[in-house]
Amino acid sequence: MDAHRLPQMWRTRWQAWWDARTPRRDHQVLTQRNLYILPSKAGWGFGVVFLVLLLASINEQVNLGYALSFLLAGAAGAALYQTHGNLHGVQMRLGSVRSVHAGEAVQLPITLINGHRQRGRYGLQITAGHKAPEGTLTGPGSPRDAELPPGGETSVTLEVATAQRGWLNLPPLLIETRYPLGVFRAWAYWRPESRVLVWPALDLQAPTLPASGQSSDAGQHTHHIRRLDAQAVDLREYRRGDPLSAVAWRKSSVSMAAGGMPVSREWPQGKSTDLLLDFDHTPGLQGLDAEHRLSRLASWLLEAEQQASGQGPLYGLRLPGVTLEAGRGPQHLRHCLDQLATWQRTP
Amino acid sequence: MTHPDTPLASGLFPAGDRTNAPHRLSREGRDTLWLLAVMALIMAVHAPRLPWWANVGAVLAVGWRAQLAWHDGPMPRRWLLLVGLAASMGLTVITYHTLFGRDAGVTLVTLLACLKTLELRARRDAFVITSLGFFLILTQFLYSQSPLVALLMLMGFLGLMSSLVLAQRPLGRPSILGAVGVAGRSTLMGLPVMLALYLLFPRIGPLWSVPSDARKHMGLSDRIQLGQFESLATDDTVAMRLKFEGDAPPRAELYFRGPVLEVFDGHAWTARPTPPLTMNHADSEPLGLRALPAEALAATQLHYEATIEATHLAHVPLLEGTVSAIPAPPATEPHLFRTNLGWRVAGTLLERLQVRGTAMRRYVAGSTEEAPSARYALALPPGSNPRTRAWALAWRSEQHLNQADALTLTKAWLTYVREANYRYTLTGDTTTEGSMAQPIDRFWLERRAGFCEHFATSFVFIMRTWGIPSRVVTGFQGAELNPVDGLHVVRNSDAHAWAEVWQAGLGWIRVDPTAAVAPERIERPRSDPAARAGQAGALQQIDPALWSYLRNHVEAANHRWNVWVLQYSSARQMTLLKDLGIDSPSWIDLIRICAGLLTAAVLAGFGWLWWTRPKPVLSAWHPPMWRVHKALASLGLPAPAMPAPASALAWSAVIEQSPANTLDPSTKTRLQQALHELDAWRYGAQPLPTAQVTRQTRPVIQLLDALIRAERKRKARTPRY
């Protein structure tokens, strides 16, 4: 058998066993089944101190030295149970997780619930994913400290780094404590069930939003942006919510002088005036690889939404195999970004 | 070096902050100060034993760190600590000529702990500094295991533990008292384990011998040099305790025999070199008691048990005339040997020892011994104390005693001392070194005032001048009865020196020259030990009865502490096992019981975890609603789409919508009524108080049960299609 495959095989089996042992869920209760406890590094040091004290007591025949050593051992032994009890019964709940662009940190809001009415939980520490090096206080992988008063609850927000677009399985969360004496470390892993959709990274070098979604050489479609100062197609009565810039002031003054309502301009929707961002044809995307195109499209979508919330044109998105009609608003933007995040080139 | 008072540091903490606003100690600063206070408590007990420079260094280091903690100042530079470390080691070597002895080690550990505080951050270094603290506590016990020290160190222990707890709580500003409470809880929970291990962990002897320092000891000495014996009388610590079977002999008879000093080199009296000991030594040395009729012998026998503190000598000071002595059962070690009419152990008595002894009263010892060799009992260094020698020879001629025997000469000398205006005093001789070159001349002819040593050595010197074999004996004289526990207490201040002369045919005869000068020193208990020691015995002067009452109780408790805590040994472990019903206990039994108890402790821990587990908070409505839920579900009705147990109203809806033939119509109505009643009680305008829920709902539940039972019977009767 291949020597390299054996560890790999075991690793896979271990992973499978581990995953079966810690099912993904958004609400976790720490019990005997998922809590682990071992002496901490300081605890091993404590053990050495105990042995030295005991040896000295034996050698010098100091009875109070025996008493001291055994008192230390007894207290450490009690701490084993207290440390375990400090996590036992703690409940953890994951709040709603918002999508972010790749490269940004996902914020995980976690609510910790004590569940014990007499005992507080102290010195808890929660980390998401790989632990950052000692002393890192912010950013992904930095631990968060928490305390729970008797019967109370508290919230912490963890950060998870993202690298690429697509669905991200949240990394296992580690909750640990060494309270009260620090000689034992009790910990539990929690794999949240929720996934988070990571949008493509923003392209910081993206040129400004093209005036037209269509490159000039792809001539069969004629999408143009209708400028505000271009001809106003329709005039209608002002309705609440029309942007001020859409009000045709001169016509309105005439209309109001006649005792009527102000008049607003109206542009026909979903027609040639809309901005259609096209994966294949929009100018500014040529010569880029697929991921880079998606990044640039993501940046443009944000820009387009910003314009559209003013008096900019509606925007749509076309990816090979998918076309989203023009629209605007956070829902629409989210829909577009989600498409970018999940799009796969079908062969 | 960045000193906190340099402009840089004061710039960081503007003067306005310090003077106007009340100083708000940072969390880290507060924890550091607390840890420093605990360490200071632990180290303070060592202070009298440490050289002055170590004390100064410790105070400086801890004080500096405390100041830094107060202002959150920057830590000192590392090189400064290295300089401090080098200086500590250098001074330790200069003071003790080693780094490894006990005293040197303690000095060094104390200084290391102080230096460590200078780079201490309470949270990060909590483990390092508390470990050092535990070592320091242990070193205290090497010197003293008194209840007071134990209490102080217990406080120190809790303090160290509370520092660990604080280090585990990074958030907020947890109270120190709370942390002490948590530490105390852990300690209390660990107490059963500690007691079990303390009682049952097999006690084995030292694994290897460490070079033990010749410790400065008080009390018994195997060397007398006049002018060097003064601190003794002020040392009121206990040297031994005795329990007599039957009546105790009068105080004047209580001589406890220590080393016999036969060799005089002109300055100091020392013991003669001892021949190597053999196991049957005690049997081979002639007892030398004058033959008495057997009945008389039995009548004068005195049985006693003595608890003797470590003497740091081979000698075990037992009552004079002790003819047999064994370690008090169950102990069998160490073996006691008789030598020079006294008792000793093979090595050095470094531990407290309990001895069961039998002594003869009114004995004359050594009568069968051969005449002592002139080499020891008559030898005087030539040219030593010539004026006393001249005086002695002249005086004997004057008194026409040239032909007198030892007893006659002794009586004449004692009479002379009593009449010639010699004084008994404990005040040391303040004369210059020069006149101390001939110490007996100085005492006998010039100062004419001294204490037991002076009288005893002068007596022996003069006797030897006259050709009478004689020697100095040291030990203790007198004991004080503690009425609380009935024990006689001998203190180090009872240390005494007397003499023996050889009379052919009679043997060695005890002569106490001090008794001739100060008979009260021998016959009456010391009335005022504290005042004699120069202490202010205020309470004693106000209420002597209360004083002695308190003192007796304290000492009785002390003795119990000694016996039950400090003297606990493998022998006692075996006794304990015997009491527990094990016939021939061995250390394997100890390990078995230890293992069993530890297993029990582990299980008890699991029990505690289970007992204190978070329990879901259930409403009083939970149990009755479960009964309803299960009963209705057992009828085959579909459970409402909500977490079980479903509410009464939801069930009512289910019943309402159930197909016509599932339930008997009258049952259906009554079920509905009962469910509505339950719902009204629970969610109605006037809900039932929680305490009444179980009682009030019972009839409704029973009704429901009955209906459901009837319904089941009906269904069983109804033919199925």
PDB file of C-alpha atoms in Angstrom, chain A residues 122-282:
ATOM      1  CA  TYR A 122     -16.544  33.100  34.363  1.00  0.00           C
ATOM      2  CA  GLY A 123     -13.458  33.255  32.252  1.00  0.00           C
ATOM      3  CA  LEU A 124     -15.075  31.860  29.114  1.00  0.00           C
ATOM      4  CA  GLN A 125     -13.229  32.324  25.871  1.00  0.00           C
ATOM      5  CA  ILE A 126     -14.650  31.758  22.401  1.00  0.00           C
ATOM      6  CA  THR A 127     -12.710  31.503  19.188  1.00  0.00           C
ATOM      7  CA  ALA A 128     -13.926  30.857  15.665  1.00  0.00           C
ATOM      8  CA  GLY A 129     -11.714  28.751  13.449  1.00  0.00           C
ATOM      9  CA  HIS A 130      -7.986  28.717  13.845  1.00  0.00           C
ATOM     10  CA  LYS A 131      -6.743  30.608  16.820  1.00  0.00           C
ATOM     11  CA  ALA A 132      -4.793  33.736  16.019  1.00  0.00           C
ATOM     12  CA  PRO A 133      -1.316  33.980  17.532  1.00  0.00           C
ATOM     13  CA  GLU A 134      -1.130  34.900  21.223  1.00  0.00           C
ATOM     14  CA  GLY A 135      -1.921  38.524  21.897  1.00  0.00           C
ATOM     15  CA  THR A 136      -4.053  39.152  18.804  1.00  0.00           C
ATOM     16  CA  LEU A 137      -6.981  41.104  20.103  1.00  0.00           C
ATOM     17  CA  THR A 138      -8.995  41.868  16.985  1.00  0.00           C
ATOM     18  CA  GLY A 139      -9.749  40.296  13.660  1.00  0.00           C
ATOM     19  CA  PRO A 140     -10.524  36.734  12.665  1.00  0.00           C
ATOM     20  CA  GLY A 141      -9.272  34.070  15.038  1.00  0.00           C
ATOM     21  CA  SER A 142      -8.932  36.428  17.976  1.00  0.00           C
ATOM     22  CA  PRO A 143     -10.555  35.039  21.097  1.00  0.00           C
ATOM     23  CA  ARG A 144     -13.436  36.782  22.797  1.00  0.00           C
ATOM     24  CA  ASP A 145     -13.788  36.746  26.572  1.00  0.00           C
ATOM     25  CA  ALA A 146     -17.184  36.362  28.143  1.00  0.00           C
ATOM     26  CA  GLU A 147     -18.773  36.051  31.554  1.00  0.00           C
ATOM     27  CA  LEU A 148     -22.275  34.969  32.385  1.00  0.00           C
ATOM     28  CA  PRO A 149     -23.997  36.090  35.576  1.00  0.00           C
ATOM     29  CA  PRO A 150     -26.191  33.513  37.318  1.00  0.00           C
ATOM     30  CA  GLY A 151     -29.224  32.888  35.135  1.00  0.00           C
ATOM     31  CA  GLY A 152     -28.126  35.521  32.638  1.00  0.00           C
ATOM     32  CA  GLU A 153     -26.937  35.658  29.083  1.00  0.00           C
ATOM     33  CA  THR A 154     -24.493  37.639  27.042  1.00  0.00           C
ATOM     34  CA  SER A 155     -23.605  38.197  23.399  1.00  0.00           C
ATOM     35  CA  VAL A 156     -20.271  38.198  21.659  1.00  0.00           C
ATOM     36  CA  THR A 157     -19.436  38.753  18.023  1.00  0.00           C
ATOM     37  CA  LEU A 158     -16.815  36.623  16.381  1.00  0.00           C
ATOM     38  CA  GLU A 159     -15.152  37.234  13.072  1.00  0.00           C
ATOM     39  CA  VAL A 160     -14.469  34.658  10.421  1.00  0.00           C
ATOM     40  CA  ALA A 161     -12.138  35.387   7.562  1.00  0.00           C
ATOM     41  CA  THR A 162     -13.344  34.720   4.012  1.00  0.00           C
ATOM     42  CA  ALA A 163     -11.192  33.982   1.023  1.00  0.00           C
ATOM     43  CA  GLN A 164     -13.452  33.134  -1.911  1.00  0.00           C
ATOM     44  CA  ARG A 165     -17.008  33.601  -3.093  1.00  0.00           C
ATOM     45  CA  GLY A 166     -19.623  30.935  -2.647  1.00  0.00           C
ATOM     46  CA  TRP A 167     -21.270  29.192   0.226  1.00  0.00           C
ATOM     47  CA  LEU A 168     -19.074  29.151   3.283  1.00  0.00           C
ATOM     48  CA  ASN A 169     -19.513  26.537   5.956  1.00  0.00           C
ATOM     49  CA  LEU A 170     -18.810  28.273   9.234  1.00  0.00           C
ATOM     50  CA  PRO A 171     -15.699  26.941  10.941  1.00  0.00           C
ATOM     51  CA  PRO A 172     -16.054  25.087  14.238  1.00  0.00           C
ATOM     52  CA  LEU A 173     -16.256  27.408  17.197  1.00  0.00           C
ATOM     53  CA  LEU A 174     -14.124  26.669  20.227  1.00  0.00           C
ATOM     54  CA  ILE A 175     -15.373  27.602  23.683  1.00  0.00           C
ATOM     55  CA  GLU A 176     -12.976  27.058  26.535  1.00  0.00           C
ATOM     56  CA  THR A 177     -12.378  27.976  30.145  1.00  0.00           C
ATOM     57  CA  ARG A 178      -9.732  27.526  32.801  1.00  0.00           C
ATOM     58  CA  TYR A 179     -11.680  29.062  35.620  1.00  0.00           C
ATOM     59  CA  PRO A 180     -11.239  28.896  38.616  1.00  0.00           C
ATOM     60  CA  LEU A 181      -7.575  27.974  39.121  1.00  0.00           C
ATOM     61  CA  GLY A 182      -6.266  27.687  35.589  1.00  0.00           C
ATOM     62  CA  VAL A 183      -4.870  24.211  36.115  1.00  0.00           C
ATOM     63  CA  PHE A 184      -7.428  22.540  33.884  1.00  0.00           C
ATOM     64  CA  ARG A 185      -8.717  23.580  30.503  1.00  0.00           C
ATOM     65  CA  ALA A 186     -12.237  22.508  29.585  1.00  0.00           C
ATOM     66  CA  TRP A 187     -13.310  23.029  26.005  1.00  0.00           C
ATOM     67  CA  ALA A 188     -15.988  22.151  23.495  1.00  0.00           C
ATOM     68  CA  TYR A 189     -16.290  22.465  19.755  1.00  0.00           C
ATOM     69  CA  TRP A 190     -19.455  23.660  18.139  1.00  0.00           C
ATOM     70  CA  ARG A 191     -20.117  23.453  14.414  1.00  0.00           C
ATOM     71  CA  PRO A 192     -22.836  25.930  13.481  1.00  0.00           C
ATOM     72  CA  GLU A 193     -25.325  24.741  10.912  1.00  0.00           C
ATOM     73  CA  SER A 194     -25.890  28.070   9.198  1.00  0.00           C
ATOM     74  CA  ARG A 195     -23.938  28.733   6.070  1.00  0.00           C
ATOM     75  CA  VAL A 196     -23.103  32.118   4.770  1.00  0.00           C
ATOM     76  CA  LEU A 197     -22.955  33.163   1.140  1.00  0.00           C
ATOM     77  CA  VAL A 198     -19.769  35.038   0.389  1.00  0.00           C
ATOM     78  CA  TRP A 199     -20.031  37.506  -2.466  1.00  0.00           C
ATOM     79  CA  PRO A 200     -17.125  38.003  -4.835  1.00  0.00           C
ATOM     80  CA  ALA A 201     -14.409  40.269  -3.545  1.00  0.00           C
ATOM     81  CA  LEU A 202     -14.719  43.920  -4.408  1.00  0.00           C
ATOM     82  CA  ASP A 203     -12.434  45.030  -7.197  1.00  0.00           C
ATOM     83  CA  LEU A 204     -10.644  48.036  -5.799  1.00  0.00           C
ATOM     84  CA  GLN A 205      -9.131  48.887  -9.166  1.00  0.00           C
ATOM     85  CA  ALA A 206     -12.485  48.782 -10.942  1.00  0.00           C
ATOM     86  CA  PRO A 207     -12.990  51.637 -13.413  1.00  0.00           C
ATOM     87  CA  THR A 208     -16.087  53.710 -12.945  1.00  0.00           C
ATOM     88  CA  LEU A 209     -19.359  52.253 -13.991  1.00  0.00           C
ATOM     89  CA  PRO A 210     -19.523  52.169 -17.782  1.00  0.00           C
ATOM     90  CA  ALA A 211     -22.110  54.412 -19.329  1.00  0.00           C
ATOM     91  CA  SER A 212     -23.400  51.477 -21.284  1.00  0.00           C
ATOM     92  CA  GLY A 213     -23.481  47.897 -20.259  1.00  0.00           C
ATOM     93  CA  GLN A 214     -22.748  46.863 -23.798  1.00  0.00           C
ATOM     94  CA  SER A 215     -19.422  47.041 -25.525  1.00  0.00           C
ATOM     95  CA  SER A 216     -19.510  49.046 -28.734  1.00  0.00           C
ATOM     96  CA  ASP A 217     -18.453  46.171 -30.930  1.00  0.00           C
ATOM     97  CA  ALA A 218     -21.283  43.933 -29.775  1.00  0.00           C
ATOM     98  CA  GLY A 219     -23.797  45.751 -31.891  1.00  0.00           C
ATOM     99  CA  GLN A 220     -26.956  43.706 -31.989  1.00  0.00           C
ATOM    100  CA  HIS A 221     -28.245  45.092 -28.647  1.00  0.00           C
ATOM    101  CA  THR A 222     -28.541  48.801 -28.132  1.00  0.00           C
ATOM    102  CA  HIS A 223     -28.582  49.534 -24.469  1.00  0.00           C
ATOM    103  CA  HIS A 224     -27.934  53.114 -23.601  1.00  0.00           C
ATOM    104  CA  ILE A 225     -28.165  55.062 -20.534  1.00  0.00           C
ATOM    105  CA  ARG A 226     -30.763  57.707 -20.787  1.00  0.00           C
ATOM    106  CA  ARG A 227     -29.321  60.855 -19.369  1.00  0.00           C
ATOM    107  CA  LEU A 228     -31.503  63.111 -17.268  1.00  0.00           C
ATOM    108  CA  ASP A 229     -31.175  66.003 -19.620  1.00  0.00           C
ATOM    109  CA  ALA A 230     -32.276  63.849 -22.534  1.00  0.00           C
ATOM    110  CA  GLN A 231     -35.849  64.092 -23.683  1.00  0.00           C
ATOM    111  CA  ALA A 232     -38.445  63.353 -21.074  1.00  0.00           C
ATOM    112  CA  VAL A 233     -40.692  60.786 -22.449  1.00  0.00           C
ATOM    113  CA  ASP A 234     -43.841  61.023 -20.371  1.00  0.00           C
ATOM    114  CA  LEU A 235     -45.224  63.580 -18.038  1.00  0.00           C
ATOM    115  CA  ARG A 236     -47.672  62.638 -15.363  1.00  0.00           C
ATOM    116  CA  GLU A 237     -49.098  63.975 -12.139  1.00  0.00           C
ATOM    117  CA  TYR A 238     -46.688  64.113  -9.218  1.00  0.00           C
ATOM    118  CA  ARG A 239     -47.001  61.195  -6.885  1.00  0.00           C
ATOM    119  CA  ARG A 240     -45.666  61.008  -3.378  1.00  0.00           C
ATOM    120  CA  GLY A 241     -42.172  59.538  -3.415  1.00  0.00           C
ATOM    121  CA  ASP A 242     -41.115  60.913  -6.773  1.00  0.00           C
ATOM    122  CA  PRO A 243     -37.572  62.238  -6.483  1.00  0.00           C
ATOM    123  CA  LEU A 244     -37.371  66.014  -6.577  1.00  0.00           C
ATOM    124  CA  SER A 245     -35.073  65.820  -9.547  1.00  0.00           C
ATOM    125  CA  ALA A 246     -37.868  64.077 -11.474  1.00  0.00           C
ATOM    126  CA  VAL A 247     -40.222  67.000 -11.028  1.00  0.00           C
ATOM    127  CA  ALA A 248     -40.615  69.024 -14.170  1.00  0.00           C
ATOM    128  CA  TRP A 249     -40.559  72.402 -12.474  1.00  0.00           C
ATOM    129  CA  ARG A 250     -41.539  74.617 -15.389  1.00  0.00           C
ATOM    130  CA  LYS A 251     -44.490  72.414 -16.345  1.00  0.00           C
ATOM    131  CA  SER A 252     -45.424  72.129 -12.694  1.00  0.00           C
ATOM    132  CA  SER A 253     -45.563  75.844 -12.181  1.00  0.00           C
ATOM    133  CA  VAL A 254     -47.960  76.082 -15.088  1.00  0.00           C
ATOM    134  CA  SER A 255     -50.019  73.177 -13.810  1.00  0.00           C
ATOM    135  CA  MET A 256     -50.088  74.504 -10.227  1.00  0.00           C
ATOM    136  CA  ALA A 257     -50.999  77.945 -11.377  1.00  0.00           C
ATOM    137  CA  ALA A 258     -54.023  76.281 -12.985  1.00  0.00           C
ATOM    138  CA  GLY A 259     -54.854  74.758  -9.582  1.00  0.00           C
ATOM    139  CA  GLY A 260     -53.494  71.318 -10.441  1.00  0.00           C
ATOM    140  CA  MET A 261     -50.733  69.112  -9.084  1.00  0.00           C
ATOM    141  CA  PRO A 262     -47.027  69.348  -9.859  1.00  0.00           C
ATOM    142  CA  VAL A 263     -45.896  67.302 -12.770  1.00  0.00           C
ATOM    143  CA  SER A 264     -43.200  64.627 -12.785  1.00  0.00           C
ATOM    144  CA  ARG A 265     -41.230  63.190 -15.630  1.00  0.00           C
ATOM    145  CA  GLU A 266     -41.421  59.492 -16.153  1.00  0.00           C
ATOM    146  CA  TRP A 267     -38.992  57.308 -18.043  1.00  0.00           C
ATOM    147  CA  PRO A 268     -40.182  54.092 -19.519  1.00  0.00           C
ATOM    148  CA  GLN A 269     -38.806  51.169 -17.476  1.00  0.00           C
ATOM    149  CA  GLY A 270     -36.972  48.004 -18.519  1.00  0.00           C
ATOM    150  CA  LYS A 271     -36.298  49.419 -21.889  1.00  0.00           C
ATOM    151  CA  SER A 272     -33.174  50.554 -23.617  1.00  0.00           C
ATOM    152  CA  THR A 273     -32.460  53.107 -20.907  1.00  0.00           C
ATOM    153  CA  ASP A 274     -31.556  50.387 -18.359  1.00  0.00           C
ATOM    154  CA  LEU A 275     -28.036  49.421 -17.557  1.00  0.00           C
ATOM    155  CA  LEU A 276     -27.398  45.793 -18.218  1.00  0.00           C
ATOM    156  CA  LEU A 277     -24.122  44.566 -16.800  1.00  0.00           C
ATOM    157  CA  ASP A 278     -23.053  41.705 -18.994  1.00  0.00           C
ATOM    158  CA  PHE A 279     -20.386  39.177 -18.060  1.00  0.00           C
ATOM    159  CA  ASP A 280     -19.396  38.732 -21.677  1.00  0.00           C
ATOM    160  CA  HIS A 281     -19.988  42.063 -23.366  1.00  0.00           C
ATOM    161  CA  THR A 282     -19.779  44.979 -20.975  1.00  0.00           C
TER     162      THR A 282
END
